[in-house]
XYZ file of C-alpha atoms in Angstrom:
233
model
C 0.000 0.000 0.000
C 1.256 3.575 -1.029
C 2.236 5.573 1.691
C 1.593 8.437 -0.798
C -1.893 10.283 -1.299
C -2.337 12.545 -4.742
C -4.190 15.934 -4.667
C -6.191 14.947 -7.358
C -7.218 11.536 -6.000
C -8.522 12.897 -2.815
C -12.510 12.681 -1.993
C -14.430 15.386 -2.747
C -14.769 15.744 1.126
C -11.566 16.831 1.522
C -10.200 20.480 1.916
C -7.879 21.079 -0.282
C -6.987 22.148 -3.529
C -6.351 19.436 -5.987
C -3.664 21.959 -8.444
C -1.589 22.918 -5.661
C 0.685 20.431 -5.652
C 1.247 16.843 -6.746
C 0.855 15.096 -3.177
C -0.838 15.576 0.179
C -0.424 13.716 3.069
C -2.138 10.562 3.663
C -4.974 9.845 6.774
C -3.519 7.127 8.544
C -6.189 4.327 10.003
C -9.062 5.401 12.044
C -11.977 6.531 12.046
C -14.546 7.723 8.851
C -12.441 5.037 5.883
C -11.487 7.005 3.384
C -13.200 9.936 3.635
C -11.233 11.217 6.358
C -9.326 13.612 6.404
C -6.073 13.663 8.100
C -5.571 16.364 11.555
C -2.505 17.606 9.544
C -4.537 18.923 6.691
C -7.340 20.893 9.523
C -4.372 22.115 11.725
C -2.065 23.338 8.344
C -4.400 23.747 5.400
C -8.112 24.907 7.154
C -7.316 26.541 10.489
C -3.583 27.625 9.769
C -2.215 27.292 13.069
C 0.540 25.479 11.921
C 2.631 25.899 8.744
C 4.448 22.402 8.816
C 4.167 18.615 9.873
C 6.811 19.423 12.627
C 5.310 22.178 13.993
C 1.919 20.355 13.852
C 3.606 16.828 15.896
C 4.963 19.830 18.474
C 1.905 20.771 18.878
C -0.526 17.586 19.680
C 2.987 16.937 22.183
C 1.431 18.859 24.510
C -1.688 17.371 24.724
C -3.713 19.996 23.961
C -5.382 18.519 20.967
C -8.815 16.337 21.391
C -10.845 14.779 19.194
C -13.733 14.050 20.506
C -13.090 14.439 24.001
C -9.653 11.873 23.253
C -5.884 13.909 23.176
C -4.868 13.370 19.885
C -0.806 12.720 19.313
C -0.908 11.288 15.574
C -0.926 14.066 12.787
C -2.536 11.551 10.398
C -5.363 10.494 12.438
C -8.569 10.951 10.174
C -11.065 13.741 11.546
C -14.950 13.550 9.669
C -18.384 14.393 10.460
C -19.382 15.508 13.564
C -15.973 14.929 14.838
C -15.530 17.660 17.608
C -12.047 19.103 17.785
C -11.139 21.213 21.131
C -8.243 23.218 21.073
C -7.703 23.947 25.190
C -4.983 26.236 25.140
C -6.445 27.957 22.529
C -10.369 27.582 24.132
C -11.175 27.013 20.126
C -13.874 24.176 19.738
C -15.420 23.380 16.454
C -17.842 20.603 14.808
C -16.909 19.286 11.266
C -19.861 19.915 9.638
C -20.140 19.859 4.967
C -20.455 23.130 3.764
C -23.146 23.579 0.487
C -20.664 22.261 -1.277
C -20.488 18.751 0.361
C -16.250 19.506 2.063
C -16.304 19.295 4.940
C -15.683 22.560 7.201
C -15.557 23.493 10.987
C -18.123 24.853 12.962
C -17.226 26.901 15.731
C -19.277 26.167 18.715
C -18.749 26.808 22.387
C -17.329 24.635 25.329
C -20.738 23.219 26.057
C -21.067 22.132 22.683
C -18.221 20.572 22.787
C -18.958 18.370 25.044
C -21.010 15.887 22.911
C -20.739 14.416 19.659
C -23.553 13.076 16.983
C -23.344 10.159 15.542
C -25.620 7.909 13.081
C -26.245 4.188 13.784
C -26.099 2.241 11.017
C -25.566 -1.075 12.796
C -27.476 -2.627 15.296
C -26.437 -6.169 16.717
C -26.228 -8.346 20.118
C -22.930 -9.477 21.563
C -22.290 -11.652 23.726
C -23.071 -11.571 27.296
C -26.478 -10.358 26.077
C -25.468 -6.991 25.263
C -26.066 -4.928 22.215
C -23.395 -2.941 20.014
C -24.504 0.260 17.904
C -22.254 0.885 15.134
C -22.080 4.544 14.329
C -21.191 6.408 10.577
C -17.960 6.939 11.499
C -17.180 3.304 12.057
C -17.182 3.357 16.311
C -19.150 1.626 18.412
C -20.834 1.892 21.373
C -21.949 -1.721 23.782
C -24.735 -0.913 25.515
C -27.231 -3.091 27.787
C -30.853 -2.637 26.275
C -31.113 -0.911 22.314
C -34.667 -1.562 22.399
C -35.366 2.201 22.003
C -32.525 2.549 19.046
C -32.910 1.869 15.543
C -30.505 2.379 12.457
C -30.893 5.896 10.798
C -31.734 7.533 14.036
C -29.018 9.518 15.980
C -27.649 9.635 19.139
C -25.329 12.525 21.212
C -22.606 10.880 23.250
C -20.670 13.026 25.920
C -17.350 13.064 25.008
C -16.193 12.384 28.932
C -18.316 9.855 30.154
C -19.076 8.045 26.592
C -22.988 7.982 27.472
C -25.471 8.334 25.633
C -27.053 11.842 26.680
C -29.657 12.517 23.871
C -31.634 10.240 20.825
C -33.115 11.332 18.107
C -35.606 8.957 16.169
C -35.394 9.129 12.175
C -38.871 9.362 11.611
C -41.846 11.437 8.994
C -41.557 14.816 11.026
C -37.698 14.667 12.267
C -35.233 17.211 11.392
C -32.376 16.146 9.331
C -29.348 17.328 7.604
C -27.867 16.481 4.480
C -24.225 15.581 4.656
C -23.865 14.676 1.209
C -25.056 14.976 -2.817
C -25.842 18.326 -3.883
C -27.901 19.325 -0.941
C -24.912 18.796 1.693
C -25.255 21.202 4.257
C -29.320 22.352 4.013
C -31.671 21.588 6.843
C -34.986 20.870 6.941
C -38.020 18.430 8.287
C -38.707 14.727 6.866
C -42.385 15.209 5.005
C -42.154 11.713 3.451
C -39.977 8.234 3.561
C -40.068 6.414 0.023
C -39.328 3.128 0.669
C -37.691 1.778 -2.764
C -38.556 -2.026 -3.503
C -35.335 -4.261 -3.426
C -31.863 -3.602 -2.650
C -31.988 0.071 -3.402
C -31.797 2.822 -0.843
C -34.693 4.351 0.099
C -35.566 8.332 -0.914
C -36.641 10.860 1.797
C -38.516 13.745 0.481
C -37.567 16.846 3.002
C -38.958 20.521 3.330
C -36.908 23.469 3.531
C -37.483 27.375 4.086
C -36.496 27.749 0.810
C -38.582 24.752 -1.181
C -37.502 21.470 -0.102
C -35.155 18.480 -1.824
C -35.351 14.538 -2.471
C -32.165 12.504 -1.735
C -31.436 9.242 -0.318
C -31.747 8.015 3.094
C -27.646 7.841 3.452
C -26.948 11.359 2.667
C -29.414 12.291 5.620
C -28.473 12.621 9.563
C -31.501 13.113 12.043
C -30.557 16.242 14.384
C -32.173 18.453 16.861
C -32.740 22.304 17.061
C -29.729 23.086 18.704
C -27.486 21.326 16.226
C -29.312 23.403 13.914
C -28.642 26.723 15.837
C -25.284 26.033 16.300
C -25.025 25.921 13.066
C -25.927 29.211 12.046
């Protein structure tokens, strides 16, 4: 496997600028598969608080760096939706949230924001002992003792210190959702109808805006709440 990653090869996701420059550094394993993007490229390219890998490594040294409520000491580890990043020394927090364009961008939000993260199941299975896993979008998981109330497609905040799960948020005719990806990344609105598409193809969700509304398929949507919302604006 290349250690190597080309501009021009990146995901769309990504952001950078493809005619830069031949290469870019390459997310190392973690979190989000291939669509994340590495802490380098947010620290360097997006926030500009460094200017080099060195001075980047210096920094997450000193353990000011979190991810999610983790300290963060690899430059390449992948950062991706709904990721929070928390900058302590700084007092900087921000959500990775897509921008209309479907890259992903940082939100800034304050400390108490920060403090929980969103996350999508997509997986819902029982382990042994009894006990159930949820799989989230990013690829992490979460054992719990009873998912009766959980379902895949709805959400769920987790604080970032205690790893509980603080908030749920059913996807559901009526719930309000984001778009995180397809030409309608970034717009918010209210689920008006579920098409559920015969076979192995993904269902459409029909969703209202202030401005109109949009149709788009169930995994480029992300059930929030009106907070998330107000944070982001």
């Amino acid at each position: 496997m290349t250690r190597h990653q080309k501009r021009l090869s990146v995901p769309k996701s990504w952001p950078v600028e493809r005619k830069e420059g031949t290469f870019t550094v390459k997310a190392g394993a973690g979190p989000h598969g291939e669509a994340g993007v590495p802490l380098l490229i947010v620290l360097r390219d997006v926030l500009g608080y460094v200017d080099s890998k060195k001075e980047a490594q210096y920094a997450l040294n000193q353990q000011s760096v979190l991810v999610n409520g983790d300290v963060v000491s690899d430059v390449r580890r992948p950062i991706g939706m709904f990721d929070i990043l928390a900058f302590t020394e700084r007092e900087d927090y921000y959500r990775v949230f897509p921008d209309e364009g479907g890259r992903l961008a940082l939100t800034p939000v304050d400390a108490d924001s920060a403090s929980s993260r969103l996350g999508k199941i997509v997986r819902k299975n029982q382990v042994k002992g009894g006990k159930f896993q949820l799989t989230l979008h990013d690829g992490s998981t979460l054992v719990i003792d009873d998912a009766s109330e959980y379902n895949n497609k709805d959400s769920i905040v987790i604080d970032n210190e205690t790893k509980d799960i603080v908030a749920h948020f059913s996807y559901e005719e009526g719930a309000l959702v984001t778009a995180i990806a397809g030409s309608h990344a970034g717009e918010i609105g209210e689920v008006s109808e579920i098409i559920v598409t015969a076979g192995s193809g993904n269902n459409s969700v029909v969703v209202d805006t202030e401005d109109g509304g949009f149709e788009t398929i169930e995994p480029y949507v992300v059930t929030i709440d009106e907070k998330f919302a107000g944070d982001d604006e």
